[in-house]
């Protein structure tokens, strides 16, 4: 009796010690696991630029907390463009995406992918597909785009479902030939949905126009920047200093008209009062 | 050479093959039919069920959603839409009634992999192995929930073998098989029932969900037990049996109350004395 009484506290202590050690071990193992997984999760938050989320997808950081990887969006896409990421892909495992150059989004009017999403990872507020922002197309390579080379390809422009709003052809002089016009495909961010049809149909070996995540593609003005000409129209007058009539330094006997250039003959009209014609203004004192 | 008798040999001799494998067969049918329902869509264009175990839509009307994934999503800061919420209520109610870990033994596709590992372990007679605490899974469960809150993402889903396997089978498998092989080898060589019985937080979550579930296995005829130990040998969570089977003296009832009993019914199958039955928690 005495014997066991003497032993029991010791044994109890030993088993308690063992219990604490076991617990510490478990906690450490799980802690390590958690840290590893946490770091991996952080890394997985970065979506590779060429993987595009379906229409209506929340911002990437929110999307990965909202999408439960059920694949309903994949199933309900009539064009089968979506795929759930496999573990070996560098998109977060199990989440849906598409690659525009393989299969672009066809911008279904009824947006079945969004309707199918049970969680709202694809935002149900999106009811007009033209308002979706899957990404932003960028004519990224001016050196190979055929239109930039002065030819008339226009394919990206023609296939755009939001043609003339999301993408326009802007005319510019072709300085190489000196007499032709270049029709430069130009994307407008307020209308481009990022569907990727332009990227898909670019005729080059590697597309010169690509859909990128808006965050990568868009610049941003400093918050304090104001565009003088816009402020001026808003205010109805110049806000800085009174506009000074533009003055030109011209060869004697010439006048200048915007658009027409130098006009020989009459002089005087475009010469500022009080300056001597023929002498560069910079040398005429501090009148300006 | 092998002296250890085959588990369930007595039951086989007394009850015949069919009766001594009844619940095992039913369970395999349940697992395979579940999988088949998900597969006939993509394979044969017969869309009875769409989606996977995270969320599915049956016949375009019945939503079912996994409460564990949605809990993580909630902790990550997202409130799901109506369909997922309806789905989760249905699933919660179902497993609350039949036992949380019914998910493990009747639905989860990984169970077939880990059962295969356990079977092979017995066949090639691998004994012992690393000691892993059965509580580890609850720590892992807590870790996944904390991680969801901290990272704002459903982090566990990046590596969860359960959803990876199911999604892989239904959508496309890719390199998922590597992870499944790792689970198989873990169970085969490192420790018996290592994954499902010690690590998997999905199983841990469902065990908590079934903590009060009315459907339980009961060692109702425990006086008839002849100590053959077959139920212990076959059970993936053998620690749950003892209190119910041997608790008569300590005045513990015959119902297996531990939420880690998976309601697989293998103990019922292998017992030649018909000690075990499915019954209600309230049964005496
Ligand atoms: S809008 Fe249509 S084509 Fe585009 S992802 Fe959704 S379902 Fe598919
Ligand atoms: S339907 Fe929604 S929750 Fe399901 S995979 Fe698609 S985006 Fe994720
Ligand atoms: S991605 Fe291209 S095709 Fe689609 S809307 Fe934008 S410019 Fe048009
Ligand atoms: S413990 Fe996990 S892997 Fe095992 S059967 Fe249950 S859910 Fe599946
Ligand atoms: S006690 Fe019986 S029913 Fe429960 S897990 Fe063990 S073998 Fe399965």
Coordinates of C-alpha atoms and ligand atoms in Angstrom, one line a residue:
Chain A
X1 CA 0.0 0.0 0.0
X2 CA 2.7 2.4 1.1
X3 CA 4.7 1.4 -1.9
X4 CA 2.0 2.3 -4.4
X5 CA 1.2 5.5 -2.5
X6 CA 4.8 6.5 -2.7
X7 CA 5.0 5.7 -6.4
X8 CA 1.7 7.1 -7.6
X9 CA 2.5 10.8 -7.6
X10 CA 5.8 10.1 -9.4
X11 CA 4.1 8.1 -12.0
X12 CA 1.4 10.6 -12.4
X13 CA 4.0 13.3 -12.8
X14 CA 5.9 11.3 -15.4
X15 CA 2.7 10.7 -17.4
X16 CA 1.8 14.4 -17.1
X17 CA 5.3 15.3 -18.3
X18 CA 4.8 12.9 -21.2
X19 CA 1.4 14.5 -22.0
X20 CA 2.9 17.9 -22.0
X21 CA 5.8 16.8 -24.2
X22 CA 3.4 15.1 -26.6
X23 CA 1.2 18.2 -26.7
X24 CA 4.2 20.5 -27.4
X25 CA 5.3 18.1 -30.2
X26 CA 1.9 18.2 -31.8
X27 CA 1.7 21.9 -31.5
X28 CA 5.1 22.4 -33.1
X29 CA 4.3 20.0 -36.0
X30 CA 1.0 21.7 -36.6
X31 CA 2.6 25.2 -36.2
X32 CA 5.2 24.3 -38.8
X33 CA 2.6 22.9 -41.2
X34 CA 0.5 26.0 -40.7
X35 CA 3.4 28.3 -41.4
X36 CA 4.4 26.4 -44.6
X37 CA 0.8 26.4 -45.8
X38 CA 0.4 30.0 -44.9
X39 CA 3.4 31.0 -47.0
X40 CA 2.2 28.9 -49.8
X41 CA -1.3 30.5 -49.6
X42 CA 0.3 33.9 -49.7
X43 CA 2.3 33.0 -52.8
X44 CA -0.8 31.4 -54.4
X45 CA -2.6 34.8 -54.1
X46 CA -0.6 36.1 -57.1
X47 CA -2.5 35.1 -60.2
X48 CA -0.2 34.6 -63.2
X49 CA -0.8 37.4 -65.8
X50 CA -2.1 35.1 -68.5
X51 CA -4.7 33.3 -66.4
X52 CA -8.0 35.2 -66.5
X53 CA -10.8 34.8 -64.0
X54 CA -14.4 34.3 -65.3
X55 CA -16.6 37.4 -65.6
X56 CA -17.7 39.0 -62.3
X57 CA -14.8 37.5 -60.3
X58 CA -14.1 39.3 -57.1
X59 CA -10.6 40.9 -56.7
X60 CA -8.1 38.1 -56.5
X61 CA -7.5 38.4 -52.7
X62 CA -11.2 38.2 -52.0
X63 CA -11.8 35.6 -54.7
X64 CA -9.6 33.0 -53.0
X65 CA -11.6 33.4 -49.8
X66 CA -14.9 33.1 -51.6
X67 CA -14.5 30.5 -54.4
X68 CA -15.1 27.0 -53.0
X69 CA -13.8 25.4 -56.2
X70 CA -17.0 23.6 -57.0
X71 CA -16.7 24.0 -60.8
X72 CA -20.3 24.9 -61.4
X73 CA -19.1 27.9 -63.5
X74 CA -17.0 25.5 -65.6
X75 CA -20.0 23.3 -66.1
X76 CA -22.4 26.0 -67.1
X77 CA -20.1 27.8 -69.6
X78 CA -21.6 26.8 -73.0
X79 CA -18.3 27.4 -74.7
X80 CA -16.3 25.3 -72.3
X81 CA -13.6 27.9 -71.9
X82 CA -13.1 27.5 -68.2
X83 CA -10.8 25.1 -66.3
X84 CA -10.2 24.3 -62.7
X85 CA -6.6 24.7 -61.8
X86 CA -4.7 21.4 -61.2
X87 CA -2.2 21.2 -58.4
X88 CA 0.7 21.6 -60.9
X89 CA -0.7 24.8 -62.4
X90 CA 0.5 28.1 -60.8
X91 CA -3.1 29.2 -60.3
X92 CA -4.6 28.5 -56.8
X93 CA -5.6 24.8 -56.8
X94 CA -9.1 24.1 -58.0
X95 CA -10.0 27.7 -58.9
X96 CA -11.5 28.5 -62.3
X97 CA -9.7 30.4 -65.0
X98 CA -9.2 30.7 -68.8
X99 CA -6.3 31.5 -71.1
X100 CA -7.5 34.0 -73.7
X101 CA -5.1 32.8 -76.4
X102 CA -6.5 29.3 -76.1
X103 CA -10.2 30.1 -75.7
X104 CA -11.5 33.6 -75.1
X105 CA -14.7 34.4 -73.2
X106 CA -17.6 34.7 -75.7
X107 CA -19.4 37.2 -73.4
X108 CA -22.7 35.3 -73.2
X109 CA -25.5 37.8 -72.7
X110 CA -27.2 35.8 -69.9
X111 CA -23.8 35.2 -68.2
X112 CA -24.5 31.5 -67.1
X113 CA -21.2 31.2 -65.3
X114 CA -22.1 33.9 -62.9
X115 CA -25.6 32.6 -62.4
X116 CA -24.2 29.2 -61.6
X117 CA -21.8 30.3 -58.9
X118 CA -23.3 29.4 -55.5
X119 CA -21.0 31.5 -53.4
X120 CA -20.9 34.9 -55.2
X121 CA -17.2 34.5 -55.9
X122 CA -18.5 35.5 -59.3
X123 CA -20.4 38.6 -58.3
X124 CA -24.2 38.2 -58.9
X125 CA -24.4 42.0 -59.2
X126 CA -23.0 41.7 -62.7
X127 CA -26.0 41.5 -65.0
X128 CA -24.7 43.2 -68.1
X129 CA -21.7 41.3 -69.6
X130 CA -20.5 44.5 -71.2
X131 CA -19.7 45.8 -67.8
X132 CA -17.5 42.9 -66.9
X133 CA -13.8 43.6 -66.2
X134 CA -12.0 40.3 -66.6
X135 CA -8.8 42.1 -67.5
X136 CA -7.7 44.8 -69.9
X137 CA -6.4 44.3 -73.4
X138 CA -3.1 46.1 -74.2
X139 CA -1.5 46.4 -77.6
X140 CA 1.7 45.4 -76.0
X141 CA 4.1 45.1 -78.9
X142 CA 4.3 48.1 -81.2
X143 CA 7.2 46.5 -83.1
X144 CA 5.3 43.5 -84.5
X145 CA 1.6 44.6 -84.7
X146 CA 0.9 44.7 -88.4
X147 CA -1.0 47.9 -88.2
X148 CA 1.9 49.6 -86.4
X149 CA 4.0 48.4 -89.3
X150 CA 1.7 50.4 -91.5
X151 CA -0.3 47.5 -92.9
X152 CA -4.1 47.0 -92.6
X153 CA -4.7 43.9 -90.5
X154 CA -7.4 45.3 -88.1
X155 CA -8.3 41.8 -87.0
X156 CA -8.3 42.6 -83.3
X157 CA -10.5 45.6 -83.9
X158 CA -12.9 43.6 -86.1
X159 CA -13.5 40.8 -83.7
X160 CA -14.1 42.9 -80.6
X161 CA -17.6 42.4 -79.3
X162 CA -17.5 46.0 -78.1
X163 CA -16.0 47.4 -81.3
X164 CA -15.5 51.1 -81.6
X165 CA -15.9 51.6 -77.9
X166 CA -13.4 49.1 -76.3
X167 CA -11.1 49.3 -79.3
X168 CA -10.7 52.0 -82.0
X169 CA -8.4 52.6 -84.9
X170 CA -6.6 55.9 -84.3
X171 CA -5.1 57.5 -87.3
X172 CA -1.4 58.7 -87.3
X173 CA 0.9 59.7 -90.1
X174 CA 3.2 57.0 -91.4
X175 CA 6.6 58.7 -91.0
X176 CA 8.4 55.8 -92.8
X177 CA 6.6 56.3 -96.1
X178 CA 5.9 60.0 -95.5
X179 CA 2.5 59.8 -97.2
X180 CA 0.4 57.0 -95.7
X181 CA -1.7 56.7 -92.6
X182 CA -1.3 54.2 -89.8
X183 CA -4.5 52.8 -88.2
X184 CA -3.4 52.1 -84.6
X185 CA -5.6 49.7 -82.6
X186 CA -6.2 51.5 -79.4
X187 CA -8.0 50.0 -76.4
X188 CA -10.1 52.1 -74.1
X189 CA -10.2 50.9 -70.5
X190 CA -13.7 52.1 -69.7
X191 CA -15.3 49.8 -72.3
X192 CA -12.9 46.8 -72.6
X193 CA -14.2 43.7 -70.8
X194 CA -11.1 41.7 -71.1
X195 CA -12.8 38.9 -73.0
X196 CA -9.6 38.2 -74.9
X197 CA -11.2 37.8 -78.4
X198 CA -8.6 40.3 -79.7
X199 CA -5.7 38.3 -78.2
X200 CA -7.1 35.1 -79.5
X201 CA -7.5 36.3 -83.0
X202 CA -4.3 38.3 -83.4
X203 CA -2.7 36.8 -86.6
X204 CA 0.8 36.9 -85.3
X205 CA 2.8 33.9 -84.1
X206 CA 2.7 35.5 -80.6
X207 CA -0.2 37.9 -80.1
X208 CA 0.9 41.6 -80.1
X209 CA -2.3 42.4 -78.2
X210 CA -2.8 40.7 -74.9
X211 CA -5.3 40.8 -72.0
X212 CA -3.6 41.5 -68.7
X213 CA -4.9 42.0 -65.2
X214 CA -6.1 45.6 -65.0
X215 CA -3.7 46.2 -62.2
X216 CA -0.8 45.4 -64.4
X217 CA -2.1 47.1 -67.5
X218 CA -3.3 50.5 -66.1
X219 CA -1.3 53.5 -65.1
X220 CA -2.6 55.8 -62.5
X221 CA -2.2 59.6 -62.3
X222 CA -1.1 61.1 -59.0
X223 CA -4.1 62.0 -57.0
X224 CA -3.3 65.7 -57.1
X225 CA -2.9 65.8 -60.8
X226 CA -5.4 68.0 -62.7
X227 CA -5.7 68.1 -66.5
X228 CA -5.5 71.8 -67.3
X229 CA -7.6 71.7 -70.3
X230 CA -10.4 69.8 -68.5
X231 CA -10.3 72.1 -65.5
X232 CA -10.4 75.0 -67.9
X233 CA -13.6 73.8 -69.6
X234 CA -15.1 73.0 -66.3
X235 CA -14.4 76.5 -65.0
X236 CA -15.1 78.2 -68.3
X237 CA -11.9 80.1 -68.0
X238 CA -8.2 79.6 -67.6
X239 CA -7.4 79.0 -63.9
X240 CA -3.6 79.6 -64.0
X241 CA -2.7 82.9 -65.7
X242 CA -4.5 84.8 -68.4
X243 CA -3.8 83.2 -71.8
X244 CA -1.3 85.1 -73.8
X245 CA -2.0 85.1 -77.5
X246 CA 0.5 82.8 -79.2
X247 CA 3.3 84.6 -81.0
X248 CA 5.6 83.3 -83.7
X249 CA 9.0 84.3 -84.8
X250 CA 8.8 84.3 -88.6
X251 CA 11.1 85.0 -91.5
X252 CA 10.5 88.5 -92.8
X253 CA 7.5 88.8 -95.1
X254 CA 5.8 85.6 -93.9
X255 CA 2.8 85.0 -91.8
X256 CA 1.7 81.7 -90.0
X257 CA -1.6 80.1 -89.8
X258 CA -2.3 77.0 -87.8
X259 CA -2.9 74.1 -90.2
X260 CA -1.7 76.0 -93.3
X261 CA 1.8 76.8 -92.2
X262 CA 3.9 79.6 -93.5
X263 CA 2.2 81.9 -95.9
X264 CA 4.4 84.2 -98.0
X265 CA 3.3 87.8 -98.8
X266 CA 1.8 89.9 -96.1
X267 CA 3.6 90.1 -92.8
X268 CA 2.9 92.0 -89.7
X269 CA -0.4 90.5 -88.5
X270 CA 1.1 87.7 -86.5
X271 CA 3.9 89.8 -85.2
X272 CA 3.4 90.9 -81.7
X273 CA 2.9 94.5 -81.3
X274 CA 6.1 96.3 -80.2
X275 CA 8.5 93.7 -81.6
X276 CA 10.6 94.2 -84.6
X277 CA 10.0 91.8 -87.4
X278 CA 12.9 89.6 -88.4
X279 CA 14.7 89.7 -85.0
X280 CA 14.2 86.6 -82.8
X281 CA 12.0 87.4 -79.9
X282 CA 14.4 86.0 -77.4
X283 CA 16.7 88.9 -78.3
X284 CA 14.1 91.6 -77.9
X285 CA 14.3 92.2 -74.2
X286 CA 11.9 90.8 -71.5
X287 CA 8.6 91.6 -73.2
X288 CA 7.3 88.0 -72.7
Chain B
X1 CA 4.1 -19.4 -40.8
X2 CA 1.5 -16.7 -40.2
X3 CA 0.0 -17.5 -36.9
X4 CA -2.2 -14.5 -36.6
X5 CA -5.6 -15.7 -37.7
X6 CA -7.4 -13.8 -40.4
X7 CA -9.6 -11.0 -39.1
X8 CA -13.2 -12.0 -39.3
X9 CA -12.4 -15.7 -40.0
X10 CA -14.8 -16.8 -37.3
X11 CA -17.6 -14.5 -38.5
X12 CA -17.0 -15.8 -42.0
X13 CA -17.3 -19.4 -40.9
X14 CA -20.4 -18.8 -38.8
X15 CA -22.3 -16.2 -40.9
X16 CA -21.2 -16.8 -44.4
X17 CA -19.4 -14.4 -46.8
X18 CA -22.3 -12.2 -47.6
X19 CA -23.4 -11.5 -44.0
X20 CA -19.9 -11.0 -42.7
X21 CA -19.3 -8.4 -45.4
X22 CA -22.7 -6.8 -45.5
X23 CA -21.9 -3.3 -44.3
X24 CA -18.6 -3.3 -46.2
X25 CA -20.4 -4.0 -49.4
X26 CA -23.1 -1.5 -48.8
X27 CA -20.5 1.1 -48.0
X28 CA -18.5 0.4 -51.1
X29 CA -21.7 0.6 -53.1
X30 CA -22.5 4.0 -51.5
X31 CA -19.0 5.3 -52.2
X32 CA -19.0 4.1 -55.8
X33 CA -22.6 5.2 -56.6
X34 CA -21.8 8.7 -55.2
X35 CA -18.8 8.9 -57.4
X36 CA -20.7 7.5 -60.4
X37 CA -23.4 10.1 -60.0
X38 CA -20.8 12.8 -60.3
X39 CA -19.1 11.0 -63.2
X40 CA -21.9 10.3 -65.6
X41 CA -22.2 14.0 -66.3
X42 CA -18.8 14.6 -67.7
X43 CA -18.4 11.1 -69.1
X44 CA -21.8 10.4 -70.6
X45 CA -23.4 13.9 -70.7
X46 CA -26.0 12.7 -68.2
X47 CA -26.2 15.6 -65.8
X48 CA -27.8 14.2 -62.7
X49 CA -25.3 15.9 -60.4
X50 CA -23.0 18.9 -61.3
X51 CA -20.1 20.1 -59.3
X52 CA -18.1 18.2 -56.6
X53 CA -18.2 17.5 -52.9
X54 CA -17.5 21.2 -52.1
X55 CA -20.8 22.1 -53.7
X56 CA -23.1 20.2 -56.0
X57 CA -26.4 20.7 -57.7
X58 CA -28.6 17.6 -58.2
X59 CA -31.1 17.6 -61.0
X60 CA -30.7 21.4 -61.2
X61 CA -32.6 21.8 -57.9
X62 CA -31.0 20.2 -54.9
X63 CA -28.0 22.1 -53.6
X64 CA -25.5 20.4 -51.3
X65 CA -22.6 22.3 -49.8
X66 CA -19.7 21.3 -47.6
X67 CA -19.9 23.0 -44.3
X68 CA -16.2 22.8 -43.6
X69 CA -15.2 24.6 -46.7
X70 CA -17.9 27.2 -46.2
X71 CA -16.8 27.8 -42.6
X72 CA -13.3 28.5 -43.9
X73 CA -14.8 30.9 -46.5
X74 CA -16.7 32.6 -43.8
X75 CA -13.6 33.0 -41.7
X76 CA -11.8 34.3 -44.7
X77 CA -14.4 37.1 -44.7
X78 CA -16.8 36.1 -47.4
X79 CA -20.6 35.6 -47.0
X80 CA -21.9 33.2 -49.6
X81 CA -24.9 33.5 -51.8
X82 CA -28.3 31.8 -51.1
X83 CA -27.7 28.5 -52.9
X84 CA -24.6 27.7 -50.9
X85 CA -26.4 28.6 -47.7
X86 CA -29.3 26.3 -48.5
X87 CA -26.9 23.6 -49.5
X88 CA -25.0 23.8 -46.3
X89 CA -28.1 23.7 -44.1
X90 CA -29.2 20.4 -45.8
X91 CA -25.8 18.8 -45.4
X92 CA -25.5 19.9 -41.8
X93 CA -28.9 18.5 -40.9
X94 CA -28.1 15.2 -42.7
X95 CA -24.8 14.5 -41.0
X96 CA -26.1 15.7 -37.7
X97 CA -28.7 13.0 -37.9
X98 CA -26.7 10.0 -39.3
X99 CA -23.4 10.8 -37.7
X100 CA -20.8 13.2 -39.0
X101 CA -18.2 10.7 -39.9
X102 CA -20.7 8.8 -42.1
X103 CA -19.1 11.3 -44.6
X104 CA -15.8 9.5 -44.1
X105 CA -16.9 5.9 -44.4
X106 CA -19.8 6.2 -46.9
X107 CA -18.9 9.2 -49.1
X108 CA -15.3 10.3 -49.0
X109 CA -13.3 8.9 -52.0
X110 CA -10.1 8.9 -50.0
X111 CA -11.6 6.3 -47.7
X112 CA -11.2 3.7 -50.4
X113 CA -7.5 4.6 -50.7
X114 CA -6.8 4.5 -47.0
X115 CA -8.9 1.3 -46.6
X116 CA -6.8 -0.3 -49.3
X117 CA -3.6 0.8 -47.5
X118 CA -4.9 -0.7 -44.3
X119 CA -5.9 -4.0 -46.0
X120 CA -2.4 -4.2 -47.7
X121 CA -0.8 -3.4 -44.4
X122 CA -2.5 -6.4 -42.9
X123 CA -1.7 -8.7 -45.9
X124 CA 2.0 -8.0 -45.9
X125 CA 2.0 -7.9 -42.2
X126 CA 3.5 -4.5 -41.4
X127 CA 3.3 -3.8 -37.7
X128 CA 3.8 -0.8 -35.5
X129 CA 5.1 2.5 -36.9
X130 CA 5.4 6.1 -35.8
X131 CA 3.3 7.2 -32.9
X132 CA 1.0 10.0 -34.0
X133 CA -1.6 11.4 -31.6
X134 CA -5.2 11.0 -32.6
X135 CA -5.7 14.5 -31.4
X136 CA -3.4 15.8 -34.1
X137 CA -6.4 16.2 -36.5
X138 CA -8.1 18.7 -34.2
X139 CA -5.0 20.7 -34.1
X140 CA -4.8 20.6 -37.8
X141 CA -8.5 21.5 -38.0
X142 CA -7.8 24.6 -35.8
X143 CA -4.8 25.5 -37.8
X144 CA -6.8 25.5 -41.1
X145 CA -9.5 27.7 -39.5
X146 CA -6.9 30.2 -38.2
X147 CA -5.1 30.2 -41.5
X148 CA -8.3 31.0 -43.3
X149 CA -8.9 34.0 -41.1
X150 CA -5.3 35.1 -41.2
X151 CA -4.7 34.8 -45.0
X152 CA -8.2 35.7 -46.1
X153 CA -8.1 32.6 -48.4
X154 CA -9.4 29.0 -48.1
X155 CA -5.8 28.0 -47.6
X156 CA -6.4 24.3 -46.8
X157 CA -8.1 23.8 -50.1
X158 CA -4.7 24.4 -51.8
X159 CA -3.6 21.0 -50.5
X160 CA -6.6 19.1 -49.2
X161 CA -6.3 15.6 -50.6
X162 CA -10.0 14.9 -50.1
X163 CA -11.3 17.6 -52.4
X164 CA -8.3 17.3 -54.7
X165 CA -9.1 13.6 -55.4
X166 CA -12.8 14.2 -55.9
X167 CA -12.3 17.2 -58.1
X168 CA -9.5 15.4 -59.9
X169 CA -11.6 12.4 -60.7
X170 CA -14.5 14.5 -62.0
X171 CA -12.7 17.3 -63.7
X172 CA -9.2 16.2 -64.5
X173 CA -6.6 14.6 -62.3
X174 CA -3.3 16.2 -63.3
X175 CA -0.7 15.6 -60.7
X176 CA -3.2 15.0 -57.9
X177 CA -2.3 11.3 -57.9
X178 CA 1.1 12.2 -56.3
X179 CA -0.7 13.5 -53.3
X180 CA -3.0 10.5 -53.1
X181 CA 0.0 8.2 -53.4
X182 CA 1.6 10.1 -50.5
X183 CA -1.5 9.5 -48.4
X184 CA -1.5 5.8 -49.4
X185 CA 2.2 5.4 -48.5
X186 CA 1.7 7.3 -45.2
X187 CA -1.0 4.8 -44.2
X188 CA 0.9 1.8 -45.5
X189 CA 4.3 2.4 -44.0
X190 CA 4.3 5.2 -41.4
X191 CA 1.4 4.3 -39.2
X192 CA -1.9 2.4 -39.4
X193 CA -4.8 4.7 -40.3
X194 CA -2.4 7.6 -40.2
X195 CA -4.3 9.9 -42.5
X196 CA -8.0 9.4 -41.6
X197 CA -7.5 8.5 -38.0
X198 CA -4.9 11.1 -37.1
X199 CA -4.4 13.9 -39.5
X200 CA -7.3 14.7 -41.8
X201 CA -9.1 17.9 -40.6
X202 CA -12.1 17.1 -42.8
X203 CA -12.8 14.0 -40.8
X204 CA -12.1 15.9 -37.6
X205 CA -14.7 18.5 -38.6
X206 CA -17.3 16.0 -39.4
X207 CA -16.7 14.1 -36.1
X208 CA -17.5 17.3 -34.3
X209 CA -20.6 17.8 -36.4
X210 CA -21.8 14.3 -35.4
X211 CA -21.0 14.7 -31.7
X212 CA -24.7 14.4 -30.8
X213 CA -26.0 12.4 -33.7
X214 CA -28.7 9.9 -32.8
X215 CA -27.6 7.1 -35.2
X216 CA -24.9 5.1 -33.4
X217 CA -23.4 1.6 -33.3
X218 CA -24.2 -0.2 -30.1
X219 CA -22.5 -3.2 -28.5
X220 CA -25.9 -4.3 -27.4
X221 CA -25.1 -8.0 -26.9
X222 CA -21.8 -7.3 -25.2
X223 CA -22.2 -10.2 -22.7
X224 CA -21.8 -12.5 -25.7
X225 CA -18.3 -11.1 -26.6
X226 CA -15.7 -13.9 -26.6
X227 CA -12.7 -11.5 -26.7
X228 CA -11.7 -12.5 -30.2
X229 CA -10.5 -8.9 -30.7
X230 CA -11.6 -8.9 -34.4
X231 CA -13.6 -5.7 -34.0
X232 CA -10.5 -3.9 -32.6
X233 CA -8.4 -5.2 -35.4
X234 CA -10.8 -4.1 -38.2
X235 CA -11.9 -0.8 -36.7
X236 CA -10.2 2.3 -38.1
X237 CA -10.8 4.0 -34.7
X238 CA -10.4 1.1 -32.3
X239 CA -10.2 3.3 -29.2
X240 CA -13.9 4.1 -29.6
X241 CA -15.0 0.5 -29.0
X242 CA -13.6 -0.3 -25.5
X243 CA -15.8 1.9 -23.3
X244 CA -19.0 0.6 -24.9
X245 CA -17.9 -3.1 -25.2
X246 CA -16.1 -3.4 -21.8
X247 CA -17.8 -0.7 -19.8
X248 CA -20.5 -2.8 -18.2
X249 CA -18.7 -2.9 -14.9
X250 CA -18.1 0.9 -14.8
X251 CA -21.8 1.3 -15.7
X252 CA -21.0 2.7 -19.1
X253 CA -23.8 2.1 -21.7
X254 CA -23.2 -0.2 -24.7
X255 CA -23.7 2.6 -27.3
X256 CA -20.5 3.8 -29.0
X257 CA -20.7 7.5 -28.2
X258 CA -17.3 8.6 -29.5
X259 CA -17.9 11.0 -32.4
X260 CA -14.9 9.4 -34.1
X261 CA -16.8 6.2 -34.8
X262 CA -17.4 6.4 -38.5
X263 CA -20.5 4.3 -38.5
X264 CA -18.9 2.1 -41.0
X265 CA -20.3 -1.1 -39.5
X266 CA -17.3 -3.3 -40.0
X267 CA -17.4 -4.3 -36.3
X268 CA -20.9 -5.6 -37.0
X269 CA -19.7 -7.6 -39.9
X270 CA -16.6 -9.2 -38.3
X271 CA -18.2 -10.2 -35.0
X272 CA -19.2 -13.8 -35.0
X273 CA -21.3 -13.3 -31.9
X274 CA -23.4 -10.5 -33.4
X275 CA -22.5 -8.2 -30.5
X276 CA -22.9 -5.0 -32.5
X277 CA -25.9 -3.3 -34.1
X278 CA -26.9 0.0 -35.6
X279 CA -29.2 1.7 -33.2
X280 CA -30.1 5.0 -31.5
X281 CA -27.9 6.9 -29.1
X282 CA -30.7 6.8 -26.5
X283 CA -30.9 2.9 -26.6
X284 CA -29.9 1.2 -23.4
Ligands
LIG1 S1 -19.6 34.7 -70.3 FE1 -20.1 32.8 -71.4 S2 -18.3 32.3 -72.5 FE2 -17.7 33.8 -70.9 S3 -17.0 32.5 -69.2 FE3 -19.2 33.0 -68.8 S4 -20.3 31.3 -69.7 FE4 -18.2 31.2 -70.5
LIG2 S1 -19.0 28.5 -59.4 FE1 -18.2 30.1 -58.1 S2 -17.5 28.9 -56.3 FE2 -17.8 27.4 -57.9 S3 -15.7 27.3 -58.9 FE3 -16.9 28.8 -60.0 S4 -16.3 30.7 -59.1 FE4 -15.7 29.1 -57.6
LIG3 S1 -10.5 42.2 -74.7 FE1 -10.2 42.8 -76.8 S2 -12.0 42.0 -77.8 FE2 -12.5 41.9 -75.7 S3 -13.5 43.9 -75.2 FE3 -11.3 44.2 -74.8 S4 -10.5 45.0 -76.7 FE4 -12.5 44.1 -77.2
LIG4 S1 -10.8 11.2 -42.4 FE1 -10.7 12.6 -44.2 S2 -9.8 11.4 -45.8 FE2 -10.5 10.0 -44.2 S3 -12.5 9.4 -44.9 FE3 -12.8 11.1 -43.5 S4 -12.8 12.9 -44.8 FE4 -12.0 11.3 -46.0
LIG5 S1 -16.7 1.1 -34.0 FE1 -17.5 -0.1 -35.7 S2 -18.7 1.3 -36.9 FE2 -17.5 2.5 -35.5 S3 -15.7 3.0 -36.7 FE3 -15.2 1.1 -35.6 S4 -15.7 -0.6 -36.9 FE4 -16.7 1.3 -37.7

